[in-house]
XYZ file of C-alpha atoms in Angstrom:
472
model
C 108.626 161.870 92.702
C 109.245 161.105 89.047
C 106.895 159.059 86.946
C 106.507 156.951 83.882
C 107.179 159.318 81.138
C 104.935 162.115 82.388
C 106.111 165.559 81.352
C 106.788 166.741 84.876
C 107.615 165.224 88.245
C 105.004 165.172 90.967
C 104.972 164.886 94.701
C 103.049 162.665 97.052
C 102.312 164.768 100.107
C 102.851 163.315 103.541
C 99.137 163.739 104.183
C 98.243 161.682 101.091
C 100.787 159.012 101.970
C 99.453 158.684 105.513
C 95.882 158.330 104.215
C 96.691 155.899 101.413
C 99.348 153.732 103.063
C 97.420 150.649 104.095
C 97.482 146.916 103.563
C 95.754 145.920 100.373
C 95.580 143.284 97.629
C 97.771 143.303 94.521
C 94.793 142.089 92.454
C 96.445 139.268 90.593
C 92.904 137.922 90.861
C 89.478 139.241 91.716
C 87.939 138.138 93.976
C 91.201 137.794 95.881
C 92.500 134.495 97.234
C 91.244 135.133 100.767
C 87.725 134.656 99.385
C 88.449 131.123 98.154
C 86.274 128.581 99.932
C 87.185 125.048 101.075
C 83.722 124.108 99.823
C 85.053 124.329 96.266
C 86.744 121.037 95.322
C 87.678 118.636 92.572
C 84.094 118.199 91.276
C 83.616 121.977 91.054
C 86.804 122.321 89.045
C 85.649 119.577 86.664
C 82.386 121.477 86.208
C 84.273 124.709 85.455
C 86.336 122.950 82.778
C 83.195 121.402 81.272
C 81.630 124.873 80.993
C 84.732 126.211 79.241
C 84.844 123.325 76.786
C 81.144 123.778 75.998
C 81.603 127.451 75.139
C 81.913 128.368 71.440
C 85.136 130.347 71.944
C 88.292 128.229 72.006
C 90.595 130.145 74.325
C 94.255 129.110 74.459
C 95.882 127.801 77.617
C 98.457 129.190 79.990
C 100.364 126.636 82.082
C 101.981 127.319 85.441
C 104.171 124.758 87.234
C 105.221 125.295 90.834
C 108.585 123.861 91.936
C 108.644 124.508 95.702
C 112.205 123.492 96.607
C 115.107 125.768 97.560
C 118.648 124.909 98.578
C 118.856 127.693 101.180
C 116.556 130.102 103.005
C 116.241 133.761 101.994
C 114.997 135.486 105.138
C 112.639 137.894 103.322
C 110.817 135.235 101.295
C 107.076 134.731 101.805
C 106.629 132.224 98.964
C 105.408 128.666 99.486
C 108.769 126.877 99.535
C 110.542 123.868 100.999
C 114.161 124.267 102.088
C 116.023 121.003 101.637
C 119.320 119.550 100.441
C 117.665 116.148 99.978
C 117.349 115.909 96.194
C 115.321 112.698 96.433
C 112.345 114.832 97.495
C 112.306 116.403 94.035
C 112.219 112.945 92.445
C 109.100 112.029 94.435
C 107.511 115.405 93.739
C 108.048 115.139 89.986
C 106.309 111.778 89.970
C 103.205 113.275 91.558
C 103.426 116.421 89.436
C 103.277 114.291 86.290
C 100.153 112.579 87.651
C 98.483 115.950 88.015
C 99.637 116.994 84.533
C 98.083 113.788 83.146
C 94.770 114.530 84.845
C 94.654 118.140 83.669
C 95.598 117.177 80.108
C 92.895 114.494 80.057
C 90.300 117.047 81.176
C 91.055 119.376 78.284
C 91.430 116.482 75.857
C 93.796 118.252 73.466
C 91.168 120.899 72.625
C 93.336 123.862 73.558
C 96.788 125.088 72.515
C 99.296 126.260 75.108
C 100.535 129.784 74.364
C 102.100 130.585 77.714
C 104.167 128.561 80.188
C 105.733 129.702 83.426
C 107.860 127.842 85.970
C 107.889 129.449 89.424
C 108.790 128.491 92.952
C 110.647 128.035 95.173
C 113.548 127.683 92.791
C 112.671 125.969 89.492
C 116.375 125.476 88.753
C 116.584 123.362 91.908
C 115.683 120.612 89.441
C 118.670 119.104 87.654
C 119.187 119.749 83.956
C 118.113 116.176 83.222
C 114.952 116.490 85.358
C 113.985 119.770 83.699
C 114.528 118.382 80.208
C 112.451 115.307 80.980
C 109.639 117.406 82.461
C 109.521 119.706 79.435
C 109.438 116.710 77.085
C 106.642 115.209 79.198
C 104.573 118.380 78.915
C 104.882 118.304 75.134
C 103.482 114.784 75.014
C 100.405 115.951 76.951
C 99.736 119.405 75.470
C 99.936 121.112 72.097
C 102.367 124.032 72.365
C 102.499 127.093 70.133
C 105.744 127.601 68.218
C 108.712 129.237 69.904
C 108.041 132.440 67.998
C 104.402 132.617 69.101
C 104.536 131.241 72.633
C 105.829 132.860 75.801
C 107.722 130.260 77.836
C 109.380 131.630 80.945
C 111.273 130.388 83.969
C 112.483 131.993 87.178
C 116.120 131.235 87.914
C 118.404 131.769 90.870
C 121.775 132.796 89.349
C 123.499 130.950 92.194
C 122.131 127.635 90.884
C 123.078 127.867 87.188
C 126.074 128.367 84.932
C 126.278 129.350 81.261
C 125.962 125.737 80.152
C 122.720 125.315 82.127
C 121.272 128.523 80.674
C 121.994 127.327 77.129
C 120.317 124.042 78.042
C 117.199 125.846 79.318
C 116.941 127.594 75.965
C 117.236 124.290 74.094
C 114.563 122.821 76.354
C 112.114 125.424 75.068
C 112.241 128.400 77.432
C 112.456 131.761 75.676
C 112.066 134.141 78.628
C 114.208 134.310 81.744
C 113.595 136.018 85.080
C 116.533 136.433 87.460
C 116.147 137.023 91.166
C 118.627 139.701 92.267
C 116.875 141.710 95.038
C 119.952 143.905 95.706
C 123.616 143.956 94.678
C 124.848 145.418 97.969
C 126.876 142.829 99.950
C 125.625 144.051 103.344
C 121.990 143.840 102.244
C 122.610 140.361 100.850
C 124.154 139.276 104.136
C 121.211 140.678 106.114
C 118.729 138.547 104.125
C 120.984 135.453 103.833
C 121.251 135.630 100.037
C 124.896 136.034 99.088
C 124.921 136.496 95.325
C 128.056 138.052 93.811
C 127.349 140.569 91.086
C 129.413 138.567 88.590
C 127.020 135.605 88.880
C 124.083 137.734 87.775
C 125.943 139.534 84.976
C 127.338 136.250 83.654
C 123.826 134.749 83.645
C 122.477 137.727 81.687
C 125.319 137.502 79.164
C 124.753 133.768 78.716
C 121.001 134.275 78.270
C 121.610 136.831 75.517
C 124.077 134.573 73.767
C 121.687 131.619 74.054
C 118.952 133.623 72.302
C 116.419 134.260 75.061
C 113.763 136.652 73.767
C 113.358 138.532 77.031
C 115.435 138.884 80.196
C 113.919 140.228 83.405
C 115.479 141.212 86.741
C 113.624 141.205 90.067
C 114.613 143.729 92.748
C 113.136 144.463 96.177
C 113.094 147.787 98.015
C 112.630 148.077 101.763
C 115.038 145.285 102.702
C 117.230 145.495 105.837
C 120.375 147.624 105.476
C 119.012 149.251 102.317
C 119.143 153.000 101.776
C 118.781 155.416 98.877
C 122.582 155.226 98.504
C 122.722 151.433 98.190
C 119.680 151.466 95.893
C 121.339 154.088 93.672
C 124.337 151.800 93.244
C 122.188 148.748 92.514
C 120.094 150.648 89.970
C 123.208 151.867 88.153
C 124.383 148.268 87.778
C 120.949 147.065 86.673
C 120.629 149.818 84.059
C 124.109 148.979 82.790
C 123.086 145.313 82.447
C 120.119 146.515 80.332
C 117.481 143.798 80.981
C 114.283 143.970 78.943
C 112.074 144.097 82.030
C 112.612 145.092 85.644
C 110.338 144.375 88.593
C 110.852 146.277 91.843
C 108.774 144.840 94.664
C 107.885 146.484 97.955
C 109.158 144.228 100.733
C 106.337 143.351 103.117
C 107.869 142.727 106.541
C 105.385 140.520 108.418
C 107.406 138.434 110.896
C 104.228 137.513 112.778
C 103.186 135.531 109.688
C 106.499 134.341 108.223
C 108.991 132.742 110.595
C 112.003 133.360 108.354
C 111.421 137.110 108.577
C 111.961 136.918 112.336
C 115.634 136.366 111.520
C 115.824 139.951 110.252
C 116.884 142.476 112.875
C 114.275 145.196 113.422
C 116.965 147.838 113.774
C 118.176 147.061 110.245
C 114.822 147.892 108.645
C 114.581 151.193 106.724
C 112.095 153.796 107.922
C 108.875 154.341 105.892
C 110.186 157.617 104.452
C 113.414 155.906 103.406
C 111.348 153.292 101.540
C 109.420 156.037 99.787
C 112.690 157.736 98.830
C 113.912 154.448 97.347
C 110.731 154.018 95.335
C 111.005 157.574 94.062
C 114.617 156.948 93.096
C 113.728 153.733 91.252
C 111.061 155.431 89.149
C 113.258 158.441 88.428
C 116.346 156.449 87.417
C 114.575 153.792 85.365
C 112.286 156.135 83.452
C 115.285 158.402 82.945
C 117.098 155.439 81.409
C 114.257 154.941 78.916
C 112.159 152.268 80.648
C 108.367 152.530 80.524
C 106.612 152.369 83.883
C 104.049 149.639 83.224
C 102.463 150.034 86.619
C 102.613 148.720 90.173
C 106.256 147.604 90.264
C 106.974 146.709 86.621
C 109.158 148.486 84.067
C 109.927 147.499 80.476
C 111.827 148.813 77.495
C 109.583 150.640 74.999
C 109.988 147.884 72.387
C 109.225 145.086 74.854
C 105.996 143.161 74.281
C 104.709 144.235 77.707
C 105.004 147.955 76.890
C 103.524 147.422 73.424
C 100.601 145.440 74.857
C 99.838 148.201 77.347
C 99.989 150.849 74.607
C 97.527 148.802 72.546
C 95.173 148.136 75.474
C 96.004 144.405 75.448
C 97.733 144.058 78.807
C 96.403 141.526 81.292
C 97.063 140.742 84.941
C 97.111 137.258 86.473
C 98.826 135.298 89.236
C 102.222 135.783 87.548
C 101.776 139.569 87.353
C 101.390 141.442 84.057
C 100.955 139.396 80.888
C 100.482 139.963 77.167
C 98.159 136.949 76.866
C 94.668 138.184 77.669
C 92.135 135.504 76.815
C 93.647 132.344 78.265
C 92.557 129.767 80.784
C 95.323 129.122 83.294
C 96.051 125.549 84.366
C 98.356 125.486 87.382
C 100.049 122.325 88.612
C 101.994 121.718 91.784
C 101.601 122.320 95.480
C 99.699 125.572 96.310
C 99.279 126.486 92.607
C 96.171 128.451 91.575
C 94.256 127.771 88.354
C 91.927 130.278 86.699
C 89.520 128.525 84.329
C 86.480 130.306 82.948
C 84.763 132.045 85.851
C 86.392 129.895 88.525
C 89.563 129.848 90.599
C 90.963 126.668 92.142
C 93.930 126.448 94.504
C 95.851 123.250 95.186
C 96.740 121.902 98.609
C 99.566 123.852 100.254
C 101.308 120.927 101.971
C 103.097 118.113 100.180
C 101.357 115.511 102.341
C 97.843 116.635 101.411
C 98.859 117.243 97.790
C 100.200 113.689 97.487
C 97.238 112.175 99.339
C 94.712 113.729 96.957
C 96.557 112.422 93.911
C 96.840 108.980 95.525
C 93.035 109.018 95.791
C 92.816 109.746 92.078
C 91.555 113.305 92.616
C 92.939 116.626 91.561
C 94.513 118.212 94.665
C 92.068 121.152 94.795
C 91.860 122.487 98.345
C 89.711 125.585 97.859
C 88.373 127.844 95.173
C 85.602 130.092 93.992
C 83.061 130.412 91.222
C 82.496 134.068 90.388
C 79.109 135.731 90.486
C 78.026 138.076 87.696
C 78.899 141.009 89.944
C 82.378 139.550 90.553
C 82.937 139.387 86.790
C 81.882 143.009 86.320
C 84.159 144.220 89.084
C 87.047 142.063 87.890
C 86.800 143.698 84.466
C 86.953 147.209 85.936
C 89.841 146.358 88.266
C 91.740 144.758 85.360
C 91.317 147.928 83.301
C 92.554 150.097 86.149
C 95.585 147.902 86.856
C 96.558 147.431 83.194
C 95.287 150.431 81.203
C 95.043 153.029 83.994
C 91.714 154.017 82.472
C 88.103 152.852 82.301
C 85.797 153.632 79.375
C 82.466 154.116 81.115
C 80.629 154.379 77.782
C 81.928 150.949 76.780
C 80.858 149.664 80.199
C 77.278 150.796 79.557
C 77.317 149.129 76.131
C 78.679 145.865 77.576
C 76.453 145.603 80.646
C 73.331 147.555 79.722
C 73.521 149.939 82.649
C 75.274 153.204 83.393
C 78.629 153.017 85.142
C 77.686 155.647 87.693
C 74.382 153.877 88.355
C 76.034 150.486 88.895
C 78.786 151.937 91.058
C 76.753 154.589 92.846
C 78.225 153.620 96.208
C 81.778 153.816 94.827
C 81.407 157.122 92.976
C 81.977 159.266 96.076
C 85.345 157.564 96.609
C 86.269 158.270 92.990
C 85.474 161.948 93.512
C 87.727 161.921 96.580
C 90.528 160.397 94.485
C 90.006 163.134 91.899
C 90.330 165.823 94.577
C 93.592 164.170 95.645
C 94.873 164.323 92.056
C 94.906 160.541 91.636
C 92.438 160.305 88.760
C 90.340 162.364 86.351
C 86.592 161.906 85.853
C 86.073 163.280 82.363
C 82.915 162.440 80.448
C 82.971 158.754 79.500
C 86.501 158.162 80.768
C 88.097 157.566 84.146
C 91.832 158.158 83.819
C 94.432 157.383 86.472
C 96.954 160.227 86.714
C 100.734 159.681 86.999
C 100.402 160.250 90.743
C 97.537 157.760 90.887
C 99.563 155.055 89.156
C 101.624 154.662 92.309
C 98.395 154.311 94.271
C 96.400 152.267 91.765
C 95.861 149.497 94.322
C 93.996 152.001 96.496
C 91.821 152.993 93.539
C 91.115 149.359 92.675
C 90.150 148.655 96.281
C 87.240 151.069 95.872
C 85.650 148.513 93.507
C 86.353 145.503 95.729
C 82.992 144.423 97.133
C 84.622 142.344 99.851
C 87.687 144.216 101.046
C 87.403 146.798 103.787
C 83.670 146.419 104.301
C 82.250 145.948 107.814
C 81.120 142.408 106.935
C 84.438 141.434 105.346
C 85.504 138.184 106.997
C 88.347 136.528 105.046
C 87.824 132.826 104.440
C 91.600 132.368 104.719
C 94.064 134.055 107.032
C 95.923 136.485 104.834
C 97.903 139.674 105.264
C 98.704 142.078 102.448
C 101.670 144.307 101.786
C 101.183 148.058 102.188
C 100.070 149.924 99.087
C 102.948 152.388 99.452
C-alpha cells in the first residue's frame, strides 16, 4: 500500500488488519462526544465562557453554523439532517438561529475576533441566496470578523443545489473556501445511494469557484459505498485529479443500518467486501500521492502549497469537529441544532431535535443539551492525541517540560501498547520522540485509542448511545 510521500510502499498484513480493524473514535474531540453528560447545561456553558474571558490570553473565535435541511435523502448519510421540501421550515429555523447568535455574541461581548467560519449540514445551500446573504450580514453585525485575506470562511455545498451565479454570490457574501460533496462519479454507485449528480455539475461548480476567486476548493469522496470497486474508484480518482482541487477528503463509509434508517435502503449484496475496501483505500493513497498530493492523515489530502500541508509541516495543524484546521488556538462557538461548541476546557452540544432546540430558546436559554468540563488528565491526553493525529509525532521531552513529569511515568499503563505498536511497525520509540511510521498513519486512530482513558476499558459505559466507524 502506498503512502504519503514515503520513499517506498509498504504492506499491511492480513494479520495486522484483522487485529487493528475495530470500531473507534475519529478524535475530533477528546474526550469524545459519548462522554458528554446531560448534567452539563446552559449555566455550565456560561461559566466556561466566563473563565475564558477572565484569562489573560485573548484567543480568536471559530464559528460553526449548522443548517440541517436537505431536499432529498442520500441513503449513506449519518449526519443530523431534516429532509423536507417545505421551505417555510428554513424561515422559522433562521429566526431561532439568529436568537442563538444574539445570545452567543452577547456572552463574548465583542472581546474576540472571528478568524474561522464554517457552514455545515445538512445542506447549507438549501438556504436561498437571499437568506444566506442576510444571515452573513447578520453575523457581521454581531461579531468582528478578520479580513478576507486573514480569515478562513468555508461552506459545504451540494453541486446539485447551485449554479455559477450562486457560487459567485457566495464569494461576494464572504466565503473564501468551498467544499463540494461528490462521494463518487460512477452513475451506478450514485443510483445505489440515491444521489444522482452528473459529473458536469461538479466540474462546472469547480470552474465557477475558481473564476469567482475562492482561495481553496475541496472535494469529498467516500470509499466503501454500494456498487463500488477498485475499477470504479480508479475512474473517479482520475476525474478528481484532473479537476485538481486544493484538498481532497476520502471518508470510510460506515455501514450501520441498525442505527441509521436510511442505510437500510442499501442492499446488503451491493456492499463491497472488506478486502475490496482496503484495495480502494490503497488505490486512493497511491493515486493521489502519485499526483503530488500530501497525505495529511486519516482521510485528508492537500496540495503541497495548501495551507493545510504547510501548517502540518510547521507543526501548526489542529483537529476539531470540522476535521483538520490551520487555526490552533481558537474557541469554537457552534450555533444550530445538534452543534457542538468547544470553549476553553469545556464542550457543549445543542439539542438534537428542532422541537427541543426551539423550546430552549423560547425559554431564553441557550439550547445546550449536554456537555463536559475536562479534567486535568483529559487535557493532558487531549494534547497527546492531538499531536498524534496532526503531527504524527510526540516530543516526550517537551511533555516532561510542560507537565513536570516523565512521559513514560505518566503513561506507564499505555507504554506496553506503544511497544506492541513498535513491533508491528506502526511507530518508533526513539529517545525523546515517538514517531508514527507511514504504515502507522493509516492506523493512527488505533494508536490514539491507547491514550483514551475511557474507550475500551472494562468500566467504559458511554453516556450516549454511539457507534463508531471501523479504523480500517
